[in-house]
Amino acid sequence: MNKSPEDSALMLRYCDGDVAAFEVLYRRHKDAVFRYLLRLCQHRDTAEDVFQDVWGKIVKARGSYRPTAKFSTFLYRVAHNCFIDHIRRNKRHTQTAAVEPDSQPDPADLPEVETERSLARRRLEAALQELPEEQRDVFLLSEEAGLSLDQISCVTDSNRETAKSRLRYAVNKLRAAIDEPVRTS
Amino acid sequence: MTEERNQSDARADALVSQAYRDLAGERTPEHLDRTILRAAAKEARPRYSRFIAWTRPMAWAATVMLSVALVLEVANTPSPGIVSFDKTISTFEVQSAEADAKDDGPVDSLEESVVPASELTKKQSNDMRQKATAVAEQEIAPQQPAAAFSAPVTDCDEDAVATPQTWLECIVALEDAGRDDAAREQRTMLAEAFPDFDPR
C-alpha cells in the first residue's frame, strides 16, 4: 500500500507550482479546520469568512513557506491567528447565535427510544459552547487537529503547562456535561 | 514514561473524545472549496507571463522611438558636399606658399606639388585649384562646421581669373559690393599672377 505524501512535501510541491498537491493537502485538512473555526466562532458565516482567510494566507505563503515545523502546527497557528484577528476586528462574535448542527434533531421530535448517547452529544454541544474561549481552543486543537501539548502551546503562544491546564479543565467540564442526568426544559 | 504521560495529557478523555467525534460531522461547504482551490490555482500560475505582458510592448515602443530618433538625426545633419571651396582654395594656396617659402627642403605628397603663388602661371593656378578642390573634398569639407554654409560666396571664380581683364572686373564688382578685404586680396593675387598687367 502506498504511503500518502506528507503534508510538508505536498506544500513544497505546491510551492513549485503543483496545484494538484495543494488540492490533496486542502482536502486532507479542510473539514477539521472548518469545524475548529466553526466551534471557535460559533457562527457559520463568520467561520466561513475566517476559513477563507486562513486558506488564503496559506496560499499566499507558498513563496515563503519553509518546513521548519509540522504542517498542521503551521496551519492551525494561521487559523488561530486569523480567528484572533477576527475577534479584534469585529466584536460581534460575542453576540452571535450559537452553532446549529445540521443533523440536530428537535427535542420535541425525539422518540422515546432516543439513546442516552444522543442526549449526551447534545449536552456536549452545549457545554462546548459554554467553555471559555481559551479552553475551547485548546480542546479543539487537541481533538480536531490532533496536536500535542507542545504543538498546542506553540499555536496558542502559551507555555506547555498553561495549555495542559486548559485542556484538563475543558475535558472535565465536558465530561461532567456528558455524565449529567437528562434535564427536561 | 514521560512521553506516555504527555500523550495521555494531550488526548482528551476517551468518552469525551468519542462524544465529540459523534457530534462533529460538519463539512466544508462546496462553494468554499471551489473558491479556495480556484485561488490556489491562480496563485500558482507562472508570474513571468504578467512580466512579459508589459515588456514586449515596451520593447517595441523603444525600438520605434530609437528608429524615429535616428531618422530625424540623419535628416537634420547637413550634407558635407555643399560647401564653397573658393575661400578654402585661396586659403590653402596662401598657407602652402608660406610653408614652402619657409622650408626649402624636400616636401611630401601634396605639398610637393604646391609652389608659391607668386610663381604661378594661369595654367598652374588652375591645376592647383583642381588639386586643392579634390583634397578639400576629401579632408576638409567633411569636417567643416555648419558655419561653412553661412559663409558668403566669395571672390572670383575660375572664369573670372581666366584673363587679367576679367579678373579686374571681378575685383571691381567686389569693391562695389563693399567687400573691400576680398577685393584687396584678389588684387594682390592678380598682381602676383600677372605682374606685367596694370590694373589702373
mmCIF file of C-alpha atoms in Angstrom:
data_model
loop_
_atom_site.group_PDB
_atom_site.id
_atom_site.type_symbol
_atom_site.label_atom_id
_atom_site.label_comp_id
_atom_site.label_asym_id
_atom_site.label_seq_id
_atom_site.Cartn_x
_atom_site.Cartn_y
_atom_site.Cartn_z
ATOM 1 C CA MET A 1 0.000 0.000 0.000
ATOM 2 C CA ASN A 2 1.377 3.370 -0.989
ATOM 3 C CA LYS A 3 2.189 5.768 1.796
ATOM 4 C CA SER A 4 0.489 9.076 1.177
ATOM 5 C CA PRO A 5 2.858 12.016 0.879
ATOM 6 C CA GLU A 6 3.474 14.113 3.948
ATOM 7 C CA ASP A 7 1.835 17.486 4.338
ATOM 8 C CA SER A 8 5.110 19.393 4.161
ATOM 9 C CA ALA A 9 6.093 17.586 0.971
ATOM 10 C CA LEU A 10 2.732 18.457 -0.566
ATOM 11 C CA MET A 11 3.105 22.072 0.431
ATOM 12 C CA LEU A 12 6.603 22.191 -1.047
ATOM 13 C CA ARG A 13 5.266 20.710 -4.267
ATOM 14 C CA TYR A 14 2.612 23.398 -4.317
ATOM 15 C CA CYS A 15 5.344 25.984 -3.779
ATOM 16 C CA ASP A 16 6.846 24.638 -7.003
ATOM 17 C CA GLY A 17 3.540 25.161 -8.797
ATOM 18 C CA ASP A 18 1.880 21.764 -8.356
ATOM 19 C CA VAL A 19 -1.773 22.703 -7.822
ATOM 20 C CA ALA A 20 -2.835 19.051 -7.515
ATOM 21 C CA ALA A 21 -0.610 18.712 -4.445
ATOM 22 C CA PHE A 22 -2.377 21.633 -2.845
ATOM 23 C CA GLU A 23 -5.742 20.065 -3.569
ATOM 24 C CA VAL A 24 -4.691 16.879 -1.776
ATOM 25 C CA LEU A 25 -3.434 18.920 1.155
ATOM 26 C CA TYR A 26 -6.589 21.003 1.256
ATOM 27 C CA ARG A 27 -8.938 18.026 1.164
ATOM 28 C CA ARG A 28 -6.940 16.382 3.912
ATOM 29 C CA HIS A 29 -7.365 19.253 6.365
ATOM 30 C CA LYS A 30 -10.324 21.322 5.269
ATOM 31 C CA ASP A 31 -13.084 19.724 7.307
ATOM 32 C CA ALA A 32 -11.110 19.665 10.544
ATOM 33 C CA VAL A 33 -10.070 23.288 10.122
ATOM 34 C CA PHE A 34 -13.636 24.247 9.283
ATOM 35 C CA ARG A 35 -15.018 22.529 12.392
ATOM 36 C CA TYR A 36 -12.293 24.098 14.509
ATOM 37 C CA LEU A 37 -13.272 27.559 13.292
ATOM 38 C CA LEU A 38 -16.982 26.788 13.457
ATOM 39 C CA ARG A 39 -16.744 25.845 17.122
ATOM 40 C CA LEU A 40 -14.473 28.779 17.900
ATOM 41 C CA CYS A 41 -16.544 31.383 16.090
ATOM 42 C CA GLN A 42 -19.889 29.815 16.996
ATOM 43 C CA HIS A 43 -21.320 31.351 13.862
ATOM 44 C CA ARG A 44 -21.352 29.671 10.480
ATOM 45 C CA ASP A 45 -20.960 32.768 8.291
ATOM 46 C CA THR A 46 -18.127 34.072 10.417
ATOM 47 C CA ALA A 47 -16.465 30.672 10.376
ATOM 48 C CA GLU A 48 -16.686 30.586 6.584
ATOM 49 C CA ASP A 49 -15.105 34.043 6.317
ATOM 50 C CA VAL A 50 -12.259 33.134 8.635
ATOM 51 C CA PHE A 51 -11.827 29.760 6.908
ATOM 52 C CA GLN A 52 -11.405 31.508 3.572
ATOM 53 C CA ASP A 53 -8.977 33.937 5.142
ATOM 54 C CA VAL A 54 -6.926 31.066 6.580
ATOM 55 C CA TRP A 55 -6.523 29.236 3.292
ATOM 56 C CA GLY A 56 -5.889 32.498 1.512
ATOM 57 C CA LYS A 57 -2.943 33.052 3.821
ATOM 58 C CA ILE A 58 -1.708 29.506 3.251
ATOM 59 C CA VAL A 59 -1.856 30.075 -0.497
ATOM 60 C CA LYS A 60 -0.031 33.391 -0.189
ATOM 61 C CA ALA A 61 2.622 31.726 1.955
ATOM 62 C CA ARG A 62 3.716 29.483 -0.910
ATOM 63 C CA GLY A 63 6.566 31.809 -1.742
ATOM 64 C CA SER A 64 7.990 31.882 1.769
ATOM 65 C CA TYR A 65 6.993 28.522 3.227
ATOM 66 C CA ARG A 66 9.793 26.588 4.970
ATOM 67 C CA PRO A 67 9.065 23.193 6.534
ATOM 68 C CA THR A 68 10.563 24.111 9.896
ATOM 69 C CA ALA A 69 7.595 22.684 11.827
ATOM 70 C CA LYS A 70 4.842 20.188 11.259
ATOM 71 C CA PHE A 71 2.461 21.497 8.622
ATOM 72 C CA SER A 72 -0.600 21.027 10.827
ATOM 73 C CA THR A 73 1.048 23.184 13.510
ATOM 74 C CA PHE A 74 1.663 25.869 10.892
ATOM 75 C CA LEU A 75 -1.883 25.546 9.543
ATOM 76 C CA TYR A 76 -3.617 25.769 12.924
ATOM 77 C CA ARG A 77 -1.375 28.606 14.015
ATOM 78 C CA VAL A 78 -2.550 30.534 10.975
ATOM 79 C CA ALA A 79 -6.152 29.559 11.770
ATOM 80 C CA HIS A 80 -5.782 30.582 15.409
ATOM 81 C CA ASN A 81 -4.249 33.933 14.458
ATOM 82 C CA CYS A 82 -6.947 34.584 11.872
ATOM 83 C CA PHE A 83 -9.583 33.922 14.498
ATOM 84 C CA ILE A 84 -7.847 36.275 16.962
ATOM 85 C CA ASP A 85 -7.588 38.930 14.237
ATOM 86 C CA HIS A 86 -11.262 38.494 13.500
ATOM 87 C CA ILE A 87 -12.109 38.985 17.166
ATOM 88 C CA ARG A 88 -10.069 42.142 17.277
ATOM 89 C CA ARG A 89 -11.615 43.484 14.104
ATOM 90 C CA ASN A 90 -15.141 42.587 14.974
ATOM 91 C CA LYS A 91 -16.519 42.052 18.420
ATOM 92 C CA ARG A 92 -19.790 40.627 17.173
ATOM 93 C CA HIS A 93 -18.685 37.068 17.786
ATOM 94 C CA THR A 94 -19.645 37.585 21.429
ATOM 95 C CA GLN A 95 -23.215 38.319 20.470
ATOM 96 C CA THR A 96 -23.588 35.759 17.704
ATOM 97 C CA ALA A 97 -26.024 32.939 17.701
ATOM 98 C CA ALA A 98 -24.861 29.512 18.639
ATOM 99 C CA VAL A 99 -23.928 26.917 16.066
ATOM 100 C CA GLU A 100 -26.776 24.784 14.966
ATOM 101 C CA PRO A 101 -25.505 21.433 13.751
ATOM 102 C CA ASP A 102 -27.118 20.298 10.518
ATOM 103 C CA SER A 103 -28.300 16.996 11.885
ATOM 104 C CA GLN A 104 -29.509 18.292 15.230
ATOM 105 C CA PRO A 105 -32.999 16.847 15.851
ATOM 106 C CA ASP A 106 -35.689 18.896 17.507
ATOM 107 C CA PRO A 107 -36.160 17.753 21.121
ATOM 108 C CA ALA A 108 -39.888 17.510 20.535
ATOM 109 C CA ASP A 109 -39.310 15.014 17.743
ATOM 110 C CA LEU A 110 -37.103 12.781 19.779
ATOM 111 C CA PRO A 111 -38.520 9.306 20.052
ATOM 112 C CA GLU A 112 -38.792 7.854 23.460
ATOM 113 C CA VAL A 113 -36.144 5.358 22.490
ATOM 114 C CA GLU A 114 -33.607 8.104 21.964
ATOM 115 C CA THR A 115 -30.456 6.826 23.447
ATOM 116 C CA GLU A 116 -28.617 8.409 26.242
ATOM 117 C CA ARG A 117 -25.722 8.763 23.837
ATOM 118 C CA SER A 118 -27.630 11.157 21.618
ATOM 119 C CA LEU A 119 -28.640 13.214 24.579
ATOM 120 C CA ALA A 120 -25.055 13.216 25.735
ATOM 121 C CA ARG A 121 -23.984 14.622 22.378
ATOM 122 C CA ARG A 122 -26.492 17.443 22.734
ATOM 123 C CA ARG A 123 -25.228 18.225 26.181
ATOM 124 C CA LEU A 124 -21.660 18.102 24.925
ATOM 125 C CA GLU A 125 -22.528 20.602 22.216
ATOM 126 C CA ALA A 126 -23.988 22.991 24.733
ATOM 127 C CA ALA A 127 -21.113 22.512 27.136
ATOM 128 C CA LEU A 128 -18.588 23.158 24.366
ATOM 129 C CA GLN A 129 -20.244 26.445 23.580
ATOM 130 C CA GLU A 130 -20.157 27.436 27.208
ATOM 131 C CA LEU A 131 -16.456 26.749 27.600
ATOM 132 C CA PRO A 132 -14.148 29.749 27.958
ATOM 133 C CA GLU A 133 -12.589 30.598 24.638
ATOM 134 C CA GLU A 134 -9.046 29.572 25.590
ATOM 135 C CA GLN A 135 -10.197 26.162 26.912
ATOM 136 C CA ARG A 136 -12.354 25.545 23.867
ATOM 137 C CA ASP A 137 -9.447 26.486 21.611
ATOM 138 C CA VAL A 138 -7.100 24.024 23.320
ATOM 139 C CA PHE A 139 -9.692 21.231 23.329
ATOM 140 C CA LEU A 140 -10.406 21.714 19.606
ATOM 141 C CA LEU A 141 -6.722 21.809 18.724
ATOM 142 C CA SER A 142 -6.328 18.512 20.551
ATOM 143 C CA GLU A 143 -9.417 16.853 19.097
ATOM 144 C CA GLU A 144 -9.659 18.279 15.593
ATOM 145 C CA ALA A 145 -6.020 18.852 14.767
ATOM 146 C CA GLY A 146 -4.600 16.059 16.913
ATOM 147 C CA LEU A 147 -1.854 18.362 18.157
ATOM 148 C CA SER A 148 0.329 17.531 21.148
ATOM 149 C CA LEU A 149 0.578 19.846 24.132
ATOM 150 C CA ASP A 150 3.831 21.277 22.845
ATOM 151 C CA GLN A 151 2.269 21.988 19.484
ATOM 152 C CA ILE A 152 -0.832 23.463 21.110
ATOM 153 C CA SER A 153 1.315 25.748 23.244
ATOM 154 C CA CYS A 154 3.146 26.805 20.075
ATOM 155 C CA VAL A 155 -0.089 27.536 18.238
ATOM 156 C CA THR A 156 -1.673 29.467 21.098
ATOM 157 C CA ASP A 157 1.502 31.290 22.137
ATOM 158 C CA SER A 158 1.298 29.947 25.664
ATOM 159 C CA ASN A 159 3.524 27.687 27.711
ATOM 160 C CA ARG A 160 3.026 23.959 27.903
ATOM 161 C CA GLU A 161 1.658 23.920 31.449
ATOM 162 C CA THR A 162 -0.950 26.529 30.621
ATOM 163 C CA ALA A 163 -2.098 24.507 27.630
ATOM 164 C CA LYS A 164 -2.199 21.361 29.718
ATOM 165 C CA SER A 165 -4.214 23.041 32.433
ATOM 166 C CA ARG A 166 -6.705 24.497 29.973
ATOM 167 C CA LEU A 167 -7.168 21.134 28.323
ATOM 168 C CA ARG A 168 -7.756 19.405 31.629
ATOM 169 C CA TYR A 169 -10.357 21.980 32.670
ATOM 170 C CA ALA A 170 -12.097 21.691 29.324
ATOM 171 C CA VAL A 171 -12.215 17.887 29.422
ATOM 172 C CA ASN A 172 -13.512 17.834 32.970
ATOM 173 C CA LYS A 173 -16.321 20.233 32.145
ATOM 174 C CA LEU A 174 -17.292 18.317 29.022
ATOM 175 C CA ARG A 175 -17.148 15.014 30.864
ATOM 176 C CA ALA A 176 -19.383 16.427 33.559
ATOM 177 C CA ALA A 177 -21.826 17.621 30.919
ATOM 178 C CA ILE A 178 -21.970 14.189 29.288
ATOM 179 C CA ASP A 179 -22.470 12.420 32.594
ATOM 180 C CA GLU A 180 -25.096 14.882 33.709
ATOM 181 C CA PRO A 181 -28.555 13.289 34.082
ATOM 182 C CA VAL A 182 -31.093 14.259 31.480
ATOM 183 C CA ARG A 183 -32.750 17.543 32.270
ATOM 184 C CA THR A 184 -36.005 18.450 30.736
ATOM 185 C CA SER A 185 -36.774 22.009 29.963
ATOM 186 C CA MET B 1 7.177 7.242 30.813
ATOM 187 C CA THR B 2 7.098 10.987 30.389
ATOM 188 C CA GLU B 3 6.141 10.550 26.727
ATOM 189 C CA GLU B 4 3.219 8.346 27.661
ATOM 190 C CA ARG B 5 2.096 10.878 30.224
ATOM 191 C CA ASN B 6 2.320 13.593 27.631
ATOM 192 C CA GLN B 7 0.247 11.600 25.222
ATOM 193 C CA SER B 8 -2.363 10.911 27.829
ATOM 194 C CA ASP B 9 -2.371 14.568 28.823
ATOM 195 C CA ALA B 10 -2.783 15.663 25.241
ATOM 196 C CA ARG B 11 -5.604 13.268 24.466
ATOM 197 C CA ALA B 12 -8.893 14.196 25.958
ATOM 198 C CA ASP B 13 -10.866 11.701 27.895
ATOM 199 C CA ALA B 14 -11.848 8.813 25.633
ATOM 200 C CA LEU B 15 -15.532 9.209 26.363
ATOM 201 C CA VAL B 16 -15.444 12.920 25.720
ATOM 202 C CA SER B 17 -13.423 12.332 22.595
ATOM 203 C CA GLN B 18 -15.892 9.759 21.291
ATOM 204 C CA ALA B 19 -18.822 12.005 22.066
ATOM 205 C CA TYR B 20 -17.164 14.851 20.242
ATOM 206 C CA ARG B 21 -16.469 12.634 17.225
ATOM 207 C CA ASP B 22 -20.145 11.739 17.060
ATOM 208 C CA LEU B 23 -21.042 15.383 17.289
ATOM 209 C CA ALA B 24 -18.547 16.788 14.814
ATOM 210 C CA GLY B 25 -19.890 15.893 11.430
ATOM 211 C CA GLU B 26 -19.846 19.303 9.718
ATOM 212 C CA ARG B 27 -18.192 19.560 6.362
ATOM 213 C CA THR B 28 -16.817 22.477 4.420
ATOM 214 C CA PRO B 29 -19.389 24.000 2.063
ATOM 215 C CA GLU B 30 -18.663 23.236 -1.588
ATOM 216 C CA HIS B 31 -18.667 26.873 -2.650
ATOM 217 C CA LEU B 32 -15.763 27.476 -0.262
ATOM 218 C CA ASP B 33 -13.889 24.510 -1.756
ATOM 219 C CA ARG B 34 -14.303 25.923 -5.236
ATOM 220 C CA THR B 35 -13.297 29.434 -4.217
ATOM 221 C CA ILE B 36 -10.174 28.345 -2.384
ATOM 222 C CA LEU B 37 -8.998 25.865 -4.987
ATOM 223 C CA ARG B 38 -9.520 28.445 -7.728
ATOM 224 C CA ALA B 39 -7.497 30.992 -5.760
ATOM 225 C CA ALA B 40 -4.748 28.432 -5.195
ATOM 226 C CA ALA B 41 -4.580 27.605 -8.897
ATOM 227 C CA LYS B 42 -4.472 31.284 -9.820
ATOM 228 C CA GLU B 43 -1.672 31.952 -7.359
ATOM 229 C CA ALA B 44 0.355 29.047 -8.718
ATOM 230 C CA ARG B 45 0.375 30.370 -12.281
ATOM 231 C CA PRO B 46 3.787 31.458 -13.546
ATOM 232 C CA ARG B 47 4.356 35.078 -12.757
ATOM 233 C CA TYR B 48 6.569 35.849 -15.715
ATOM 234 C CA SER B 49 3.523 35.939 -18.022
ATOM 235 C CA ARG B 50 2.491 39.234 -16.468
ATOM 236 C CA PHE B 51 6.076 40.450 -16.789
ATOM 237 C CA ILE B 52 6.193 39.615 -20.466
ATOM 238 C CA ALA B 53 2.823 41.236 -20.986
ATOM 239 C CA TRP B 54 4.262 44.709 -20.468
ATOM 240 C CA THR B 55 7.875 44.208 -21.517
ATOM 241 C CA ARG B 56 7.069 43.202 -25.085
ATOM 242 C CA PRO B 57 5.081 46.339 -25.986
ATOM 243 C CA MET B 58 7.676 48.406 -24.186
ATOM 244 C CA ALA B 59 10.469 46.832 -26.227
ATOM 245 C CA TRP B 60 8.565 47.551 -29.432
ATOM 246 C CA ALA B 61 7.904 51.141 -28.390
ATOM 247 C CA ALA B 62 11.561 51.649 -27.516
ATOM 248 C CA THR B 63 12.638 50.243 -30.888
ATOM 249 C CA VAL B 64 10.253 52.507 -32.791
ATOM 250 C CA MET B 65 11.323 55.563 -30.803
ATOM 251 C CA LEU B 66 15.007 54.887 -31.401
ATOM 252 C CA SER B 67 14.396 54.359 -35.119
ATOM 253 C CA VAL B 68 12.483 57.623 -35.452
ATOM 254 C CA ALA B 69 15.138 59.490 -33.481
ATOM 255 C CA LEU B 70 17.851 58.068 -35.729
ATOM 256 C CA VAL B 71 15.988 59.027 -38.904
ATOM 257 C CA LEU B 72 15.390 62.572 -37.630
ATOM 258 C CA GLU B 73 19.031 62.904 -36.651
ATOM 259 C CA VAL B 74 20.194 61.826 -40.093
ATOM 260 C CA ALA B 75 17.679 64.128 -41.814
ATOM 261 C CA ASN B 76 18.818 67.137 -39.797
ATOM 262 C CA THR B 77 22.524 66.550 -40.381
ATOM 263 C CA PRO B 78 23.815 68.963 -43.101
ATOM 264 C CA SER B 79 25.254 67.435 -46.248
ATOM 265 C CA PRO B 80 29.032 67.934 -46.311
ATOM 266 C CA GLY B 81 29.079 68.286 -50.103
ATOM 267 C CA ILE B 82 27.504 71.770 -50.184
ATOM 268 C CA VAL B 83 30.483 73.916 -49.354
ATOM 269 C CA SER B 84 32.059 76.796 -51.115
ATOM 270 C CA PHE B 85 35.567 75.845 -51.849
ATOM 271 C CA ASP B 86 36.761 79.110 -53.255
ATOM 272 C CA LYS B 87 37.788 80.557 -49.953
ATOM 273 C CA THR B 88 39.201 77.258 -48.882
ATOM 274 C CA ILE B 89 41.272 77.082 -52.016
ATOM 275 C CA SER B 90 42.667 80.570 -51.660
ATOM 276 C CA THR B 91 43.491 79.923 -48.017
ATOM 277 C CA PHE B 92 45.113 76.663 -48.945
ATOM 278 C CA GLU B 93 47.212 78.368 -51.608
ATOM 279 C CA VAL B 94 48.443 81.035 -49.227
ATOM 280 C CA GLN B 95 49.249 78.544 -46.495
ATOM 281 C CA SER B 96 51.026 76.250 -48.916
ATOM 282 C CA ALA B 97 53.037 79.119 -50.335
ATOM 283 C CA GLU B 98 54.051 80.324 -46.904
ATOM 284 C CA ALA B 99 55.063 76.846 -45.836
ATOM 285 C CA ASP B 100 57.072 76.369 -48.995
ATOM 286 C CA ALA B 101 58.802 79.681 -48.574
ATOM 287 C CA LYS B 102 59.889 78.815 -45.048
ATOM 288 C CA ASP B 103 61.048 75.316 -45.828
ATOM 289 C CA ASP B 104 63.237 74.865 -48.853
ATOM 290 C CA GLY B 105 63.853 71.211 -48.159
ATOM 291 C CA PRO B 106 62.013 68.284 -49.696
ATOM 292 C CA VAL B 107 58.285 68.061 -49.002
ATOM 293 C CA ASP B 108 55.842 65.250 -49.176
ATOM 294 C CA SER B 109 52.897 64.435 -51.360
ATOM 295 C CA LEU B 110 50.556 67.369 -51.787
ATOM 296 C CA GLU B 111 52.931 69.990 -50.537
ATOM 297 C CA GLU B 112 55.458 68.808 -53.056
ATOM 298 C CA SER B 113 53.250 69.950 -55.884
ATOM 299 C CA VAL B 114 52.477 73.290 -54.331
ATOM 300 C CA VAL B 115 54.619 76.248 -55.345
ATOM 301 C CA PRO B 116 54.447 79.829 -54.142
ATOM 302 C CA ALA B 117 51.536 81.721 -55.612
ATOM 303 C CA SER B 118 53.823 84.430 -56.960
ATOM 304 C CA GLU B 119 55.288 81.915 -59.396
ATOM 305 C CA LEU B 120 52.047 80.514 -60.579
ATOM 306 C CA THR B 121 51.042 80.986 -64.137
ATOM 307 C CA LYS B 122 47.413 80.920 -65.065
ATOM 308 C CA LYS B 123 47.598 77.249 -66.030
ATOM 309 C CA GLN B 124 49.445 76.318 -62.900
ATOM 310 C CA SER B 125 46.933 78.197 -60.869
ATOM 311 C CA ASN B 126 44.084 76.236 -62.429
ATOM 312 C CA ASP B 127 45.829 72.922 -61.786
ATOM 313 C CA MET B 128 46.428 73.971 -58.264
ATOM 314 C CA ARG B 129 42.784 74.760 -57.808
ATOM 315 C CA GLN B 130 41.700 71.366 -59.088
ATOM 316 C CA LYS B 131 44.041 69.530 -56.765
ATOM 317 C CA ALA B 132 43.104 71.666 -53.830
ATOM 318 C CA THR B 133 39.436 71.111 -54.575
ATOM 319 C CA ALA B 134 39.918 67.344 -54.555
ATOM 320 C CA VAL B 135 41.853 67.464 -51.300
ATOM 321 C CA ALA B 136 39.332 69.753 -49.711
ATOM 322 C CA GLU B 137 36.510 67.452 -50.654
ATOM 323 C CA GLN B 138 38.249 64.538 -49.024
ATOM 324 C CA GLU B 139 39.739 66.085 -45.932
ATOM 325 C CA ILE B 140 38.478 69.491 -45.135
ATOM 326 C CA ALA B 141 34.882 69.658 -46.235
ATOM 327 C CA PRO B 142 33.535 66.765 -44.120
ATOM 328 C CA GLN B 143 34.983 68.350 -41.015
ATOM 329 C CA GLN B 144 33.711 71.825 -41.808
ATOM 330 C CA PRO B 145 31.306 73.102 -39.215
ATOM 331 C CA ALA B 146 27.873 74.315 -40.135
ATOM 332 C CA ALA B 147 29.297 77.826 -40.297
ATOM 333 C CA ALA B 148 30.732 76.931 -43.694
ATOM 334 C CA PHE B 149 27.220 77.070 -45.059
ATOM 335 C CA SER B 150 26.679 80.563 -43.910
ATOM 336 C CA ALA B 151 29.932 81.848 -45.428
ATOM 337 C CA PRO B 152 29.185 84.079 -48.407
ATOM 338 C CA VAL B 153 30.167 83.001 -51.873
ATOM 339 C CA THR B 154 33.433 84.842 -52.242
ATOM 340 C CA ASP B 155 35.911 86.155 -54.643
ATOM 341 C CA CYS B 156 36.344 85.439 -58.290
ATOM 342 C CA ASP B 157 35.634 82.135 -59.910
ATOM 343 C CA GLU B 158 37.630 80.222 -62.493
ATOM 344 C CA ASP B 159 36.163 82.111 -65.437
ATOM 345 C CA ALA B 160 36.818 85.434 -63.795
ATOM 346 C CA VAL B 161 40.519 84.792 -63.310
ATOM 347 C CA ALA B 162 40.989 83.466 -66.864
ATOM 348 C CA THR B 163 42.296 86.829 -68.070
ATOM 349 C CA PRO B 164 43.637 89.844 -66.176
ATOM 350 C CA GLN B 165 40.797 91.957 -67.543
ATOM 351 C CA THR B 166 38.014 89.709 -66.341
ATOM 352 C CA TRP B 167 39.802 89.272 -63.026
ATOM 353 C CA LEU B 168 39.915 93.032 -62.619
ATOM 354 C CA GLU B 169 36.232 93.311 -63.445
ATOM 355 C CA CYS B 170 35.547 90.773 -60.731
ATOM 356 C CA ILE B 171 37.626 92.781 -58.266
ATOM 357 C CA VAL B 172 35.724 95.944 -59.132
ATOM 358 C CA ALA B 173 32.489 94.081 -58.581
ATOM 359 C CA LEU B 174 33.700 93.010 -55.161
ATOM 360 C CA GLU B 175 34.572 96.593 -54.294
ATOM 361 C CA ASP B 176 31.160 97.744 -55.450
ATOM 362 C CA ALA B 177 29.630 95.121 -53.199
ATOM 363 C CA GLY B 178 31.522 96.606 -50.249
ATOM 364 C CA ARG B 179 33.798 93.612 -49.807
ATOM 365 C CA ASP B 180 36.987 95.563 -49.708
ATOM 366 C CA ASP B 181 39.053 92.907 -47.923
ATOM 367 C CA ALA B 182 38.254 90.295 -50.548
ATOM 368 C CA ALA B 183 38.909 92.806 -53.331
ATOM 369 C CA ARG B 184 42.249 93.708 -51.783
ATOM 370 C CA GLU B 185 43.198 90.065 -51.534
ATOM 371 C CA GLN B 186 42.203 89.464 -55.167
ATOM 372 C CA ARG B 187 44.230 92.468 -56.260
ATOM 373 C CA THR B 188 47.288 91.046 -54.532
ATOM 374 C CA MET B 189 46.749 87.689 -56.184
ATOM 375 C CA LEU B 190 46.230 89.398 -59.579
ATOM 376 C CA ALA B 191 49.433 91.348 -59.188
ATOM 377 C CA GLU B 192 51.329 88.233 -58.319
ATOM 378 C CA ALA B 193 49.840 86.171 -61.133
ATOM 379 C CA PHE B 194 50.152 88.916 -63.797
ATOM 380 C CA PRO B 195 52.971 91.216 -62.701
ATOM 381 C CA ASP B 196 53.016 92.944 -66.106
ATOM 382 C CA PHE B 197 49.327 93.829 -66.003
ATOM 383 C CA ASP B 198 48.453 97.330 -64.968
ATOM 384 C CA PRO B 199 45.146 97.283 -63.183
ATOM 385 C CA ARG B 200 44.617 101.043 -63.418
#
